[in-house]
Amino acid sequence: MSALWVNILVILALGAAFIVTSWYISRKVSTADDYISGNGKLGVAFGTTSLLAFWVTGNTIMAAPEAAYGMGAIGAIAYSFLGGVAVVAFSPLGKRIHAIIPNGKTIGDFYKNRFDKKNYYFFLLMVFIYIFGLLMTQGIGGGLLLEQTFHIPYELAVVLTFLIVIIYASMGGFSSVTGIAFFQVMLIFVVVIVVPPIVYFTTGVAPVYEGIQKLAPEKLDLLLPSGILFMFAGAMMGIGEVFMDNTFWQRAYAVRKEKLMSIFSLAGIGWFFVPLATATLAFVAIGTGQAPEQVNQVAPYIAEIYGGEFVSWVFLVGVWSALASTIAAILNSLVSLILNDVYKSINPNADNNKLLKMAKGLTVVIGILALLISLPKFLTMLQMLIFLGVINAAFVFPIIYGLFWKKLNADVSFWAAILAVIGGYIAYYTIGSLQGVVVSGWISFLVCWVGSMVKPANYDWEQLYRVGTIPEVTRK
């Protein structure tokens, strides 16, 4: 049997383990609500691992070394800052969500009831673009990883990744995704703990440092302008991504209320060290003068050269698990958003069996669409994240002000998001990609603040509190 087929069988075996586990978990899923939000409240352990399994993505492990390779030490720190701060920042939002909209299911419930229809539909349009873009980055990551490490053709690698995820994610929905996440996080942390030390035992820390000083001393500059810009733009991008991503709202509702702050804070702190560890592989590439064919292949490329076959396999299993967990979580998140905020509006009388069947069908259809758009290599993973970051930054302040400030006017919120997206992409194409993210965030902030001071609203929080309850229920 050829090495290619052995490698394919390894992936199929790992996928089969996920599928069997998902089948076992899915036996307890009997309603559409179980499928999109689970059938119980998650504690600290499963809540934290569920967040980490989603948020430690292929981008975390593949794009963080790309950032470090391009911007040096400050690029690695900035990428870690991007996601860790964002998850910790969601903690007070999650607490506020539980307080003012305790019976909601998705971020769509918030947007639909806090603002008006034009805000709601524009947000849905933007979030669908963002989610499909994020799915594309994970598909590209899976394809590049299997191509570089296992020499499986890119297109076949993308198909294998998506088909396995579609099968196991469609079985039990949220319950399957969170149940398998615990084991996927363990595999991810094996990569973080095992791979960088083995690589550095082979190369030596001092030779790598001396090589960087000789070949690219600017990569050691912690005040490198491009890195500082990436740190602040990345923080805005990461916070926007977390705040508008329905996956985080799902987990905010799925965890125990009294444990929410602890879970999100632990997940944010834990996440910080993952990209920082994998980004160190880029320093080996810089210090030894190694240059991969594609910059977002730098991590598996270095793991293969200096770690040998064993490290390559460990890296593959861990990173592929991260990709699979993120794709599954995104699919379930998008399905829950469509089912709860679109399909129920079109067919409000649908019974539970029909809703459950529709949810599973949507998982398959969306997964296949994501597979197809991942086949072309439009941008690198980091480039795609920054491109989507313009959209993410535009919704940071409508969400923050919308949750905490009753003066935020619905018309102001709408124009803040519209102008931020337009202004951000103008800056993206005329000034620079990271500048586009910063401009988008500033426009969103200023329009929300100034507009609501000029034309303040007086929003009644009871409208959100009654979401998901019978009409006569009010807060006591």
Short mmCIF file of C-alpha atoms in Angstrom, two decimals, residues 7-19 53 56-59 61-62 138-147 149-150 152 154 156-166 168 180 183-185 187-188 191 300 312-328:
data_model
loop_
_atom_site.label_atom_id
_atom_site.label_comp_id
_atom_site.label_asym_id
_atom_site.label_seq_id
_atom_site.Cartn_x
_atom_site.Cartn_y
_atom_site.Cartn_z
CA ASN A 7 -2.05 8.78 5.25
CA ILE A 8 -5.63 8.89 3.97
CA LEU A 9 -6.51 5.91 6.18
CA VAL A 10 -5.09 7.71 9.23
CA ILE A 11 -7.42 10.65 8.60
CA LEU A 12 -10.35 8.32 7.96
CA ALA A 13 -9.63 6.47 11.22
CA LEU A 14 -9.56 9.72 13.21
CA GLY A 15 -12.73 10.84 11.46
CA ALA A 16 -14.39 7.49 12.21
CA ALA A 17 -13.63 7.97 15.92
CA PHE A 18 -15.35 11.36 15.84
CA ILE A 19 -18.33 9.95 13.93
CA ALA A 53 -12.17 23.72 20.83
CA VAL A 56 -8.43 27.30 18.86
CA THR A 57 -8.89 27.10 15.13
CA GLY A 58 -6.70 26.19 12.21
CA ASN A 59 -6.05 29.94 12.05
CA ILE A 61 -2.11 27.20 14.78
CA MET A 62 -1.41 28.02 11.12
CA GLN A 138 -10.74 26.40 7.99
CA GLY A 139 -11.20 24.47 4.76
CA ILE A 140 -8.09 26.07 3.28
CA GLY A 141 -6.21 25.28 6.50
CA GLY A 142 -7.24 21.64 6.40
CA GLY A 143 -6.28 21.32 2.76
CA LEU A 144 -2.89 22.98 3.19
CA LEU A 145 -2.11 20.97 6.32
CA LEU A 146 -2.82 17.58 4.75
CA GLU A 147 -1.07 18.64 1.54
CA THR A 149 2.32 17.11 6.04
CA PHE A 150 0.73 14.03 4.45
CA ILE A 152 -2.53 14.45 0.12
CA TYR A 154 -5.22 19.83 -1.70
CA LEU A 156 -8.93 15.73 -1.85
CA ALA A 157 -7.83 16.99 1.58
CA VAL A 158 -10.55 19.65 1.64
CA VAL A 159 -13.20 17.10 0.60
CA LEU A 160 -12.09 14.60 3.27
CA THR A 161 -12.10 17.26 6.01
CA PHE A 162 -15.55 18.59 5.23
CA LEU A 163 -17.23 15.25 4.61
CA ILE A 164 -16.11 13.87 7.98
CA VAL A 165 -17.21 17.03 9.81
CA ILE A 166 -20.55 17.19 7.99
CA TYR A 168 -20.54 13.92 12.67
CA ILE A 180 -16.31 15.69 21.00
CA PHE A 183 -11.21 15.15 23.29
CA GLN A 184 -10.26 17.51 20.47
CA VAL A 185 -8.88 20.05 22.95
CA LEU A 187 -5.27 16.57 21.04
CA ILE A 188 -4.72 20.28 20.36
CA VAL A 191 0.59 19.80 19.70
CA PRO A 300 3.83 22.18 9.36
CA SER A 312 4.58 15.61 11.71
CA TRP A 313 1.92 13.09 12.66
CA VAL A 314 1.35 14.66 16.07
CA PHE A 315 1.08 18.08 14.46
CA LEU A 316 -1.32 16.78 11.84
CA VAL A 317 -3.65 15.06 14.33
CA GLY A 318 -3.79 18.06 16.68
CA VAL A 319 -4.24 20.74 14.05
CA TRP A 320 -6.69 18.72 12.01
CA SER A 321 -8.72 18.21 15.21
CA ALA A 322 -8.71 21.99 15.72
CA LEU A 323 -9.93 22.53 12.17
CA ALA A 324 -12.64 19.88 12.52
CA SER A 325 -13.90 21.24 15.86
CA THR A 326 -14.11 24.78 14.51
CA ILE A 327 -15.87 23.80 11.28
CA ALA A 328 -18.38 21.73 13.27
#
